[in-house]
Short mmCIF file of C-alpha atoms in Angstrom, two decimals:
data_model
loop_
_atom_site.label_atom_id
_atom_site.label_comp_id
_atom_site.label_asym_id
_atom_site.label_seq_id
_atom_site.Cartn_x
_atom_site.Cartn_y
_atom_site.Cartn_z
CA MET S 1 27.34 40.48 -20.11
CA ARG S 2 29.73 37.98 -18.52
CA TYR S 3 29.31 35.89 -15.36
CA SER S 4 32.11 34.45 -13.26
CA LEU S 5 31.75 30.98 -11.78
CA GLY S 6 34.68 29.42 -9.94
CA GLY S 7 37.24 31.46 -11.82
CA ARG S 8 35.66 30.76 -15.24
CA GLU S 9 34.02 33.36 -17.37
CA LEU S 10 30.57 32.36 -18.62
CA GLY S 11 28.76 34.17 -21.37
CA ARG S 12 25.08 34.49 -22.14
CA ALA S 13 25.14 31.30 -24.28
CA HIS S 14 26.55 29.26 -21.40
CA LEU S 15 23.92 30.62 -19.05
CA MET S 16 21.09 29.81 -21.49
CA ALA S 17 22.45 26.28 -22.02
CA GLY S 18 22.55 25.73 -18.24
CA VAL S 19 18.99 26.98 -17.77
CA ALA S 20 17.78 24.83 -20.68
CA THR S 21 19.49 21.75 -19.18
CA LEU S 22 17.88 22.35 -15.79
CA LEU S 23 14.49 22.85 -17.41
CA LEU S 24 14.87 19.63 -19.41
CA LEU S 25 15.81 17.69 -16.27
CA ALA S 26 12.79 19.11 -14.44
CA LEU S 27 10.45 18.12 -17.31
CA ILE S 28 11.87 14.59 -17.46
CA SER S 29 11.53 14.21 -13.69
CA ALA S 30 7.92 15.42 -13.77
CA ALA S 31 7.08 13.06 -16.64
CA VAL S 32 8.60 10.05 -14.88
CA LEU S 33 6.92 10.79 -11.54
CA SER S 34 3.48 11.46 -13.02
CA ARG S 35 3.19 8.43 -15.32
CA PRO S 36 0.14 6.25 -14.63
CA ARG S 37 0.71 2.92 -12.94
CA SER S 38 -0.82 -0.19 -14.45
CA SER S 39 -1.83 -3.50 -12.97
CA ASP S 40 -2.46 -6.94 -14.43
CA ASN S 41 -5.56 -7.40 -12.30
CA GLN S 42 -7.02 -3.98 -12.95
CA GLY S 43 -10.80 -3.99 -12.60
CA GLU S 44 -10.90 -7.21 -10.58
CA SER S 45 -12.08 -7.08 -7.02
CA VAL S 46 -9.68 -8.88 -4.72
CA ARG S 47 -11.11 -10.27 -1.51
CA ALA S 48 -8.90 -11.29 1.37
CA PRO S 49 -9.45 -14.80 2.72
CA GLY S 50 -11.56 -15.06 5.82
CA PRO S 51 -15.11 -14.75 7.05
CA GLU S 52 -17.57 -12.29 5.53
CA TRP S 53 -17.83 -10.21 8.71
CA ALA S 54 -14.09 -9.36 8.65
CA ASN S 55 -14.03 -6.28 6.41
CA ALA S 56 -12.66 -2.74 6.58
CA ASP S 57 -15.98 -1.27 7.74
CA ARG S 58 -15.86 -3.33 10.91
CA LEU S 59 -12.53 -1.75 11.84
CA VAL S 60 -14.00 1.77 12.04
CA VAL S 61 -14.85 2.90 15.57
CA PRO S 62 -18.54 3.89 15.60
CA ASP S 63 -19.59 7.35 16.72
CA TYR S 64 -21.66 7.09 19.92
CA GLY S 65 -22.65 10.75 19.96
CA GLU S 66 -22.10 13.13 22.84
CA THR S 67 -22.32 10.54 25.61
CA GLY S 68 -19.62 8.29 24.19
CA VAL S 69 -21.43 5.28 25.63
CA PRO S 70 -22.43 2.49 23.24
CA PRO S 71 -26.16 1.63 23.15
CA PHE S 72 -25.27 -1.95 24.07
CA VAL S 73 -22.69 -3.68 26.21
CA PRO S 74 -20.99 -6.55 24.38
CA PHE S 75 -20.90 -9.64 26.53
CA ARG S 76 -19.62 -13.13 25.94
CA PRO S 77 -19.70 -15.81 28.61
CA ARG S 78 -16.34 -17.25 29.66
CA ARG S 79 -15.55 -20.76 28.47
CA GLU S 80 -12.83 -23.21 29.35
CA THR S 81 -12.55 -24.46 25.76
CA TRP S 82 -13.89 -23.51 22.38
CA SER S 83 -15.20 -25.98 19.82
CA GLU S 84 -13.65 -26.23 16.35
CA GLN S 85 -16.81 -24.67 14.87
CA GLU S 86 -16.62 -21.66 17.21
CA ILE S 87 -12.93 -21.17 16.46
CA GLY S 88 -13.47 -21.56 12.71
CA GLU S 89 -15.77 -18.56 12.61
CA TYR S 90 -13.01 -16.21 13.76
CA TRP S 91 -9.82 -18.00 12.71
CA LEU S 92 -7.69 -16.49 9.95
CA ASP S 93 -4.96 -18.90 8.89
CA PRO S 94 -1.60 -17.08 9.23
CA GLN S 95 0.06 -19.48 6.77
CA GLU S 96 -2.44 -18.53 4.06
CA ILE S 97 -1.96 -14.82 4.73
CA GLY S 98 1.84 -15.23 4.79
CA LEU S 99 1.84 -17.10 1.49
CA GLU S 100 -0.28 -14.37 -0.09
CA VAL S 101 2.10 -11.63 1.10
CA LEU S 102 5.13 -13.65 0.00
CA ASP S 103 3.58 -14.24 -3.43
CA GLU S 104 2.98 -10.49 -3.87
CA ARG S 105 6.57 -9.67 -2.86
CA VAL S 106 8.07 -12.29 -5.17
CA GLU S 107 5.91 -11.11 -8.08
CA SER S 108 6.93 -7.50 -7.43
CA TYR S 109 10.60 -8.49 -7.23
CA ILE S 110 10.45 -10.47 -10.49
CA ARG S 111 8.66 -7.63 -12.31
CA GLU S 112 11.28 -5.16 -11.08
CA LEU S 113 14.05 -7.52 -12.12
CA LEU S 114 12.64 -8.08 -15.62
CA ARG S 115 11.52 -4.51 -16.23
CA GLU S 116 14.71 -3.60 -18.08
CA VAL S 117 14.80 -6.79 -20.17
CA PRO S 118 13.87 -6.09 -23.80
#
């Protein structure tokens, strides 16, 4: 049996070689995409800088049931100025956070750059 592709005659051997090549490419792609990722700090718990109350659980909106009304009304009196102690409880230093993000990006860039070096 012969197949015609763009004016060329292809036999059964050509067809089998093409299918085998496609299958090999699919297997290589699947192997590359499914490889496990590793990390130097695997197993360590990393904590972001800041106060203890600032965690991911605090960012979840609580369920107030059918009424949708919270059981309390948060209230804070207005102030003209805040003391350093009051600010310190809620202040997250943007420079510290920026340096942490920059450090992660630089480390990722260097690892990517040196990945192909023997």
